[in-house]
Short mmCIF file of C-alpha atoms and ligand atoms in Angstrom, two decimals:
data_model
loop_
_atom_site.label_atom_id
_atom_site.label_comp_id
_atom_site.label_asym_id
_atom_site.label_seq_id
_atom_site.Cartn_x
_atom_site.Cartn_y
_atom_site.Cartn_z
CA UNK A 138 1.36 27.05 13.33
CA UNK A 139 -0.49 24.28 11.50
CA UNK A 140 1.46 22.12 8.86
CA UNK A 141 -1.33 22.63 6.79
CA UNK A 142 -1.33 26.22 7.45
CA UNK A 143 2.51 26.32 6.34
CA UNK A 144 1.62 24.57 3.38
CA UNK A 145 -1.28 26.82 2.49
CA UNK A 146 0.52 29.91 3.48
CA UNK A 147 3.76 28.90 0.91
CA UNK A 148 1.14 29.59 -2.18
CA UNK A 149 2.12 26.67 -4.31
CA UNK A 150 5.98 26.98 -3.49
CA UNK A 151 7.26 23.77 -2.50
CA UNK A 152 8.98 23.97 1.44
CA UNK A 153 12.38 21.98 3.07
CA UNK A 154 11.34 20.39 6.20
CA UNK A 155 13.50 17.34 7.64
CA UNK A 156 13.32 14.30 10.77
CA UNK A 157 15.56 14.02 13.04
CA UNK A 158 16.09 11.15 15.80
CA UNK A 159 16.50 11.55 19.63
CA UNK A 160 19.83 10.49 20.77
CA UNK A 161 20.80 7.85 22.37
CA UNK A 162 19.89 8.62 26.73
CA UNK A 163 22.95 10.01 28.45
CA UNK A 164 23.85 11.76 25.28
CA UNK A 165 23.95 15.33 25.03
CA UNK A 166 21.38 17.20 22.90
CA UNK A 167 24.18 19.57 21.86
CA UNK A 168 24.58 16.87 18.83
CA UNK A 169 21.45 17.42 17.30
CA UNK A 170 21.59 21.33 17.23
CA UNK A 171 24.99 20.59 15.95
CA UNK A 172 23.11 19.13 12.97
CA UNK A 173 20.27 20.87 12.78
CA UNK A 174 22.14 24.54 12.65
CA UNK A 175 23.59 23.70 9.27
CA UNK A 176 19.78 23.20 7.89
CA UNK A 177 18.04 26.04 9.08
CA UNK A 178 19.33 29.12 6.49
CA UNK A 179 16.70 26.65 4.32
CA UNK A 180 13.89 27.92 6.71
CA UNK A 181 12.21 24.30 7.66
CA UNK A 182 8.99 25.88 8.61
CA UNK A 183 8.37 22.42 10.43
CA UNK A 184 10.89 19.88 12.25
CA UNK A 185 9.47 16.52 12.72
CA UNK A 186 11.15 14.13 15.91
CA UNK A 187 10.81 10.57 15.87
CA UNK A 188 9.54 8.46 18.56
CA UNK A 189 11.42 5.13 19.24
CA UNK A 190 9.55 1.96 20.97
CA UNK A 191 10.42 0.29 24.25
CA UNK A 192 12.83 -2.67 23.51
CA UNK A 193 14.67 -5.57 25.70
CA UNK A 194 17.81 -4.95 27.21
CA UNK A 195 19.99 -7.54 28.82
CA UNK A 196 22.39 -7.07 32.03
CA UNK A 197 25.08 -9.11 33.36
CA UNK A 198 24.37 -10.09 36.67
CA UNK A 199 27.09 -12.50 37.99
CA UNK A 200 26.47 -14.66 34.93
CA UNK A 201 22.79 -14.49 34.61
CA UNK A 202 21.13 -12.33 32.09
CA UNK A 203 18.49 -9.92 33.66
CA UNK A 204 15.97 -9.09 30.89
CA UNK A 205 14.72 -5.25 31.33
CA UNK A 206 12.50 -2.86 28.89
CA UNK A 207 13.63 0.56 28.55
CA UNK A 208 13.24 3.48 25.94
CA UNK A 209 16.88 3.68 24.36
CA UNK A 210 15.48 7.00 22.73
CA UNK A 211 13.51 8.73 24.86
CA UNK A 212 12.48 12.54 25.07
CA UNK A 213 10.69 13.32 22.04
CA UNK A 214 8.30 15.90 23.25
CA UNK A 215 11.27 17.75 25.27
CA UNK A 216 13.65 17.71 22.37
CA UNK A 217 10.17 19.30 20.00
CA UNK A 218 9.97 22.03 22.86
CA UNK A 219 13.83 23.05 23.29
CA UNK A 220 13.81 23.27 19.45
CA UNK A 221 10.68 25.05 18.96
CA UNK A 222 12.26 27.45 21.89
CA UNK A 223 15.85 27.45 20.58
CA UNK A 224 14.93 28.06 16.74
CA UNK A 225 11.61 29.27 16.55
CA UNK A 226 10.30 26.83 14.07
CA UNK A 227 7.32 24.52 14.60
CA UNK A 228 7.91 20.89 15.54
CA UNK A 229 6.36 17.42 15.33
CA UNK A 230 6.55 15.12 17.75
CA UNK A 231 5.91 11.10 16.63
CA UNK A 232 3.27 10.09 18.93
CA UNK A 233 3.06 5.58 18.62
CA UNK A 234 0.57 3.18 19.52
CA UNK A 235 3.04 0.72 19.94
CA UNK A 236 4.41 0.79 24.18
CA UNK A 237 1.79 3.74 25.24
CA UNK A 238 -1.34 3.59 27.00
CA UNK A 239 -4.51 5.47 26.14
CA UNK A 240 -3.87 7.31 29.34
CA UNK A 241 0.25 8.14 28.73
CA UNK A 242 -0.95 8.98 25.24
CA UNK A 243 -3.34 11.34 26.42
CA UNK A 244 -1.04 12.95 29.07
CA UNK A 245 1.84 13.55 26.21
CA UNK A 246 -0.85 15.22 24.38
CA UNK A 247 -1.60 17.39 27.20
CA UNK A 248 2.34 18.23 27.02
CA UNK A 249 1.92 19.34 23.65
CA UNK A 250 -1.08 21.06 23.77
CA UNK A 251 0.78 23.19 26.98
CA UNK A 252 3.93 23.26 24.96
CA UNK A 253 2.04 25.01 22.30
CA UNK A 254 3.14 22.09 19.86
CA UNK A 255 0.51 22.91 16.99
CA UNK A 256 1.09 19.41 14.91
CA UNK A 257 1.66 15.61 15.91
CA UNK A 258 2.20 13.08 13.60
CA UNK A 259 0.28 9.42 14.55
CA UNK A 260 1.61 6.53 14.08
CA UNK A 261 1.32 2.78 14.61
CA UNK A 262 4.77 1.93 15.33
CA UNK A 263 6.32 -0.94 14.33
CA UNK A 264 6.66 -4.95 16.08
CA UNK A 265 9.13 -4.81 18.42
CA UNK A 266 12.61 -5.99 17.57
CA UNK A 267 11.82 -9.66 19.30
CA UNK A 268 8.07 -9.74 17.91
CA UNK A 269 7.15 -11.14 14.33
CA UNK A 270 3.81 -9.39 14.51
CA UNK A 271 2.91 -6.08 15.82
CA UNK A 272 1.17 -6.86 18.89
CA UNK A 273 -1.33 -3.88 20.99
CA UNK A 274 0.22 -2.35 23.89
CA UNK A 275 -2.33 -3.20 26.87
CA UNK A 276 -4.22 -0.30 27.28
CA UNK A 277 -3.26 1.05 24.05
CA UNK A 278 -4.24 1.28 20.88
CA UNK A 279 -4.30 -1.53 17.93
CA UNK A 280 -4.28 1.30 15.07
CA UNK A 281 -2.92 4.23 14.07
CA UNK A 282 -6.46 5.85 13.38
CA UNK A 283 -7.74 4.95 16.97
CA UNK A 284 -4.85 7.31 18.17
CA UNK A 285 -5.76 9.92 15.05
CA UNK A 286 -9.46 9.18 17.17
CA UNK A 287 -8.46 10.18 20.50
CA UNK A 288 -6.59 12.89 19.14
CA UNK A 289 -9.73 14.29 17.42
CA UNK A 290 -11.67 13.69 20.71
CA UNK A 291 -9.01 16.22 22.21
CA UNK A 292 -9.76 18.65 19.58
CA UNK A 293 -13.23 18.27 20.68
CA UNK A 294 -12.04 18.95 24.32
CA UNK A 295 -13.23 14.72 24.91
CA UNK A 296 -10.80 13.39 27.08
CA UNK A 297 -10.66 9.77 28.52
CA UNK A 298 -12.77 8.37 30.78
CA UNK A 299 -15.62 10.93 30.42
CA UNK A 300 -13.96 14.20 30.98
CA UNK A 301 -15.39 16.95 28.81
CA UNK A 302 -13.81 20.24 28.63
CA UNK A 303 -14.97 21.92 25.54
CA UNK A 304 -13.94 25.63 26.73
CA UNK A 305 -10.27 24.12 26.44
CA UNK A 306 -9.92 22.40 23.13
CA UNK A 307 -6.45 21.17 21.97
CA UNK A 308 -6.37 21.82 17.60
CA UNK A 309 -3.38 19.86 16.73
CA UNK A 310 -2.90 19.36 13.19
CA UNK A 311 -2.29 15.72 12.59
CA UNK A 312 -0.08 13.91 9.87
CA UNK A 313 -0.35 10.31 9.32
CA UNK A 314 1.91 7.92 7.26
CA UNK A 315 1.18 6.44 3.94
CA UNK A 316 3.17 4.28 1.91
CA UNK A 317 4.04 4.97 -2.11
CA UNK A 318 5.00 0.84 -2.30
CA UNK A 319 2.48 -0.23 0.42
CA UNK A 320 2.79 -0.72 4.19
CA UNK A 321 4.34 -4.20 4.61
CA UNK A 322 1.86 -5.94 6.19
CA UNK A 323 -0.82 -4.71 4.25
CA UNK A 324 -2.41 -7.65 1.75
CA UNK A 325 -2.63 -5.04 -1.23
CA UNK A 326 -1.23 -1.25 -2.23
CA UNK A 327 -5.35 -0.70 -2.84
CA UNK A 328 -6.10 -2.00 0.91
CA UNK A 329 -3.45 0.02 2.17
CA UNK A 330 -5.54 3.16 0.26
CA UNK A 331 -8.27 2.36 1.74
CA UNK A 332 -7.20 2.25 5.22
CA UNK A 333 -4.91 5.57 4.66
CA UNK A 334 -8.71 6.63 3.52
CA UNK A 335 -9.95 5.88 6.52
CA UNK A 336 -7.20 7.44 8.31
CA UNK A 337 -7.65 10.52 6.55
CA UNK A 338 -11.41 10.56 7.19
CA UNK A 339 -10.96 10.51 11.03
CA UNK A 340 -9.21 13.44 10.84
CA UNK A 341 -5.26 13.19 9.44
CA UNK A 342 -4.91 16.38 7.87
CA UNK A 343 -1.61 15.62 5.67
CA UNK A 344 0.03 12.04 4.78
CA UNK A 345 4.00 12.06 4.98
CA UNK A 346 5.20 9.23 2.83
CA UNK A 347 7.95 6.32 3.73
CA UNK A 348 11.03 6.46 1.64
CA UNK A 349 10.45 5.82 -2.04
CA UNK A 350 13.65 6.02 -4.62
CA UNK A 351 11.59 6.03 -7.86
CA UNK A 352 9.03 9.18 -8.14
CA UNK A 353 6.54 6.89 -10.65
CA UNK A 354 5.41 5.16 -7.37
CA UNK A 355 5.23 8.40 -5.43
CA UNK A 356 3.01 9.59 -8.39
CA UNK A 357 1.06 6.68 -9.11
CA UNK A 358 0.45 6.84 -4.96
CA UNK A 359 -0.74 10.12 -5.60
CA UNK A 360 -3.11 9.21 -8.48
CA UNK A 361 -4.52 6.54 -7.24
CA UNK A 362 -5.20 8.18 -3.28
CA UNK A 363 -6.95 11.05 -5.06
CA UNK A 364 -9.12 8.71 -7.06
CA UNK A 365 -10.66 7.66 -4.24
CA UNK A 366 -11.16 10.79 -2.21
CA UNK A 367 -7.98 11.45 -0.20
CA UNK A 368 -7.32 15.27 -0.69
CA UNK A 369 -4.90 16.37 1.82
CA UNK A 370 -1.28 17.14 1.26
CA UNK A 371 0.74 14.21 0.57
CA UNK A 372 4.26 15.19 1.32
CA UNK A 373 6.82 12.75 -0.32
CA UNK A 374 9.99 11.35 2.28
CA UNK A 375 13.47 11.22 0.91
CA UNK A 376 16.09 9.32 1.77
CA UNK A 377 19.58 9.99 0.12
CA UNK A 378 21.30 6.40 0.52
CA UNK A 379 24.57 6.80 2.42
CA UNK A 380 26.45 3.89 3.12
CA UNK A 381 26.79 0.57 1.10
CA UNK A 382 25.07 -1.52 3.54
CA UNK A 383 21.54 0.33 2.69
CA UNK A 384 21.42 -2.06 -0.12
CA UNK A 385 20.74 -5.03 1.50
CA UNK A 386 19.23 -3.03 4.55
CA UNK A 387 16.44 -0.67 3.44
CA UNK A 388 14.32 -2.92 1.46
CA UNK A 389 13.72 -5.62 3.83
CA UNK A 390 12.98 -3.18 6.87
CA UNK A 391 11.05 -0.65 4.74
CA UNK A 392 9.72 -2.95 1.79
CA UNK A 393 11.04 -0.99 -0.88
CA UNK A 394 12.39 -1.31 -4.20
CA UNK A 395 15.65 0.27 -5.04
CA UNK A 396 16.02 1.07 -9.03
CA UNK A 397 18.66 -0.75 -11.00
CA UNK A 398 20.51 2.46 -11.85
CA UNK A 399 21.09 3.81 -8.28
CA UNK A 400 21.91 -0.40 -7.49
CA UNK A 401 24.53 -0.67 -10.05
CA UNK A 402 26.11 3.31 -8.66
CA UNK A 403 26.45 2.38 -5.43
CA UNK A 404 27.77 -0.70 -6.45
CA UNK A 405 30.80 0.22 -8.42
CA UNK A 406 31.37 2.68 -5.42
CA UNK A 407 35.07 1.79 -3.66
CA UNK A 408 34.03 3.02 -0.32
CA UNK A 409 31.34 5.02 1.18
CA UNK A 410 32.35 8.47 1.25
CA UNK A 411 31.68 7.61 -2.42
CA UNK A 412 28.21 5.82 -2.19
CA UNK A 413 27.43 9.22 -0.08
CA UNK A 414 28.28 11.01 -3.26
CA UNK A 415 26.15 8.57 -5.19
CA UNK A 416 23.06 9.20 -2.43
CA UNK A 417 23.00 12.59 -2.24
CA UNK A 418 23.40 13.02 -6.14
CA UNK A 419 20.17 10.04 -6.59
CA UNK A 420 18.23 12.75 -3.96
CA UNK A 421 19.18 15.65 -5.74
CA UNK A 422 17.17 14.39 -8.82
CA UNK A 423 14.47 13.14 -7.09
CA UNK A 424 14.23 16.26 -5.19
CA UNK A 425 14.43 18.49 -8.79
CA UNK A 426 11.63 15.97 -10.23
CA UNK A 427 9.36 16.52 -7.11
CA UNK A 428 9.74 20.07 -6.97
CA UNK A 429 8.91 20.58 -10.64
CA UNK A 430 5.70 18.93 -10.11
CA UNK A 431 4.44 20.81 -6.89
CA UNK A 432 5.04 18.63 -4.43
CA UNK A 433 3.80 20.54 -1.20
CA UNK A 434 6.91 19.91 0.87
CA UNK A 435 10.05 17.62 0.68
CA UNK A 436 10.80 15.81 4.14
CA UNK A 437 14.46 14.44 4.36
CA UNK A 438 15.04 11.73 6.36
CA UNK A 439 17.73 12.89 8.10
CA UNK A 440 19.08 10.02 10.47
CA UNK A 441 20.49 12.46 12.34
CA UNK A 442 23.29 13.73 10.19
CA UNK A 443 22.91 16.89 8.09
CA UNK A 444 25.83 17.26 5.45
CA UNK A 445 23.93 15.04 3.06
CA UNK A 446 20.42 17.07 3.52
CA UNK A 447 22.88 20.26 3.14
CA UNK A 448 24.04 19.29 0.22
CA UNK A 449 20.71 18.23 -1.93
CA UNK A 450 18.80 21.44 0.01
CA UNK A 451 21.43 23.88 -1.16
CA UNK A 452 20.89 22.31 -5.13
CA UNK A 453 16.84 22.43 -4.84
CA UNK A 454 16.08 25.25 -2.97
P1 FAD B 784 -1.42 1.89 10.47
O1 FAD B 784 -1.98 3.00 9.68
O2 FAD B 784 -2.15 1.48 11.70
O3 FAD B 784 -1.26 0.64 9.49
C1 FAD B 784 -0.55 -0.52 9.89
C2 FAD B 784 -1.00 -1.70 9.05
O4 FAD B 784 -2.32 -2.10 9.43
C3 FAD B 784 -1.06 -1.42 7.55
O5 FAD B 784 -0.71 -2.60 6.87
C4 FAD B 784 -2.54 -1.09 7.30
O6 FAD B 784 -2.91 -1.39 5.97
C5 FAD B 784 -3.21 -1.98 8.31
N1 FAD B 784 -4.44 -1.42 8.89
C6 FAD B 784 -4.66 -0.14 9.24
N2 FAD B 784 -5.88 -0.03 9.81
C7 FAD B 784 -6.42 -1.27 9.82
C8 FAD B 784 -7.64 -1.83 10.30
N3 FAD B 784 -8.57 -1.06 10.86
N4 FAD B 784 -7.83 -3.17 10.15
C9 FAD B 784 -6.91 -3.96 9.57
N5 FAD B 784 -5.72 -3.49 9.10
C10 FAD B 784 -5.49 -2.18 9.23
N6 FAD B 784 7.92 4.27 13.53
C11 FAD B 784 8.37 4.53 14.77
O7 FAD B 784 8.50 3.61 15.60
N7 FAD B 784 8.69 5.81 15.17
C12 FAD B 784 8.56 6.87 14.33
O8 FAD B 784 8.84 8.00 14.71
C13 FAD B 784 8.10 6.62 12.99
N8 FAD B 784 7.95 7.63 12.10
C14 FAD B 784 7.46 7.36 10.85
C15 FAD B 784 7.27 8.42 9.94
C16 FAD B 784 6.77 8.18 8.67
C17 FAD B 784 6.58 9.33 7.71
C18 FAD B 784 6.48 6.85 8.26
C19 FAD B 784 5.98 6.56 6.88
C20 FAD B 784 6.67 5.80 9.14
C21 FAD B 784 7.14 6.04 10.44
N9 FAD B 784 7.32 5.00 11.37
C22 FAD B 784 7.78 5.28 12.64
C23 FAD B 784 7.05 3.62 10.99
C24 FAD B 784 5.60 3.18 11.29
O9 FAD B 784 5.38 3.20 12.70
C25 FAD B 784 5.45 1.76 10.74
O10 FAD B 784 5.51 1.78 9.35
C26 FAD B 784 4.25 0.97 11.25
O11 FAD B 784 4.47 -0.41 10.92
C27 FAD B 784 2.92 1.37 10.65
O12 FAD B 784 2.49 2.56 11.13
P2 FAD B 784 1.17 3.29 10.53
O13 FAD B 784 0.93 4.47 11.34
O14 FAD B 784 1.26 3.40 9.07
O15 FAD B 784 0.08 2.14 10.92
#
């Protein structure tokens, strides 16, 4: 079933869904049902799995360093099928621009679409981890709203390179990302509107936010996308901080602002079982505030661990 369709069906009531992360290749996927089992007596009516980029590794060949790109993560579209299978729940699979083709993109869709994977969530991707600049896969796409376009041409049953098979339309339901302190490249939060805008108006059907900390700039987001025309769901992403180190970490990577109070908390914390108090306490409002308002859905980040999420989920819901 359609995100959108979960959303509508819930009548106004706001729904838990969370993101996990592949794990690491060679690892078993007995780990993340280990921390997904804890989550589900909240009834996620959606699971969303992140995607993770190509990047360089280097091997030790007598001495010399053998540069080779590999997928550190890979499997998202199995993982989204052995969960939908294992706990009858929808899933999302993060489908990137960044190290796919046109023509692997299209074939992962076909996956999906045989999978009977309903939603996909499109997404740019980020630079890689030796690039300053996000540079276009050859063959792929520069955008994320060229991939929400060739997913769109799927729902049209248009698939690359001329074939047309409109008896056999896919209908995913497609989320895109949109950013309550703007994207970091992006010269202005009103620019970055637009473009979400434009994203929306090629066909994402919901917007799932980055992390935000402070709910004014998820609600000013909100105010100012449906001022000019963006009507979907937004559905806001939480966070709960959980280890000192976030501090200095999240903002640069996610360009975010952390508020003074939740600075100076995890601050005075004496170790990080502590700050993890601190996080999930900082969520817990943020969660309460959202959920008063009618927020559609709240989406916890869950970086693949699930005592955290527990925790704030069995407060708000
Ligand atoms: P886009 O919408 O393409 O935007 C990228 C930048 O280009 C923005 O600054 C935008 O303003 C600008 N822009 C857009 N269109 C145009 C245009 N036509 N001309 C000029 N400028 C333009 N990353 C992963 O690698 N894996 C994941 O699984 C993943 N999941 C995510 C989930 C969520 C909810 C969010 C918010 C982010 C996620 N990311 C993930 C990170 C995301 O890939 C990065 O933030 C990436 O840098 C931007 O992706 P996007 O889809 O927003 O890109």
């Amino acid at each position: 079933m359609k995100v959108t369709d979960h959303i509508k069906k819930a009548n106004g009531n706001t729904l838990f869904s969370f993101e996990i992360i592949p794990p690491v290749k060679g690892r078993s996927i007995q780990e993340l049902y280990n921390n997904i089992d804890p989550l589900m007596e909240f009834e996620p009516p959606f699971i969303d799995v992140t995607t993770s980029r190509e990047e360089y590794v280097y091997i030790d060949r007598d001495g010399l360093l053998d540069k080779k790109l590999t997928r550190m993560r890979p499997g998202t579209v199995g993982i989204c099928a052995s969960i939908k299978h294992k706990y009858d729940v929808d899933t999302v699979p993060h489908v990137l621009c960044g190290g796919f083709t046109k023509e692997e993109t299209e074939y992962l869709l076909v996956d999906c679409h045989y999978l009977g994977i309903d939603n996909v969530m499109a997404l740019r991707g980020d630079a890689m981890k030796e690039e300053k600049y996000f540079e276009p896969t050859k063959g792929g796409h520069p955008y994320a709203i060229d991939l929400i376009r060739q997913i769109q041409n799927l729902n049209c049953g248009e698939y690359l390179h001329e074939v047309v098979e409109t008896d056999h339309c896919a209908d995913f339901c497609i989320g895109a990302a949109g950013y309550p302190e703007k994207h970091l490249e992006a010269p202005s939060l009103k620019t970055d509107l637009k473009r979400l805008k434009e994203k929306v108006d090629a066909g994402a059907d919901y917007v799932v936010t980055q992390m935000f900390f402070d709910n004014k700039k998820y609600f000013e987001f909100v105010k100012q996308a449906r001022a000019i025309g963006i009507d979907v769901p937004i559905i806001p992403g939480i966070k709960p901080i959980a280890v000192k180190r976030h501090l200095q970490l999240l903002p640069p990577i996610f360009r975010i602002d952390l508020p003074q109070d939740l600075i100076d908390a995890v601050e005075v914390c004496k170790d990080n079982k502590a700050v993890r108090i601190v996080g999930i306490e900082w969520a817990i409002e943020q969660s309460k505030e959202l959920k008063a308002a009618g927020v559609p859905v709240l989406h916890y980040y869950s970086m693949g661990k699930s005592d955290n999420i527990k925790a704030i989920a069995e407060a708000v819901f």
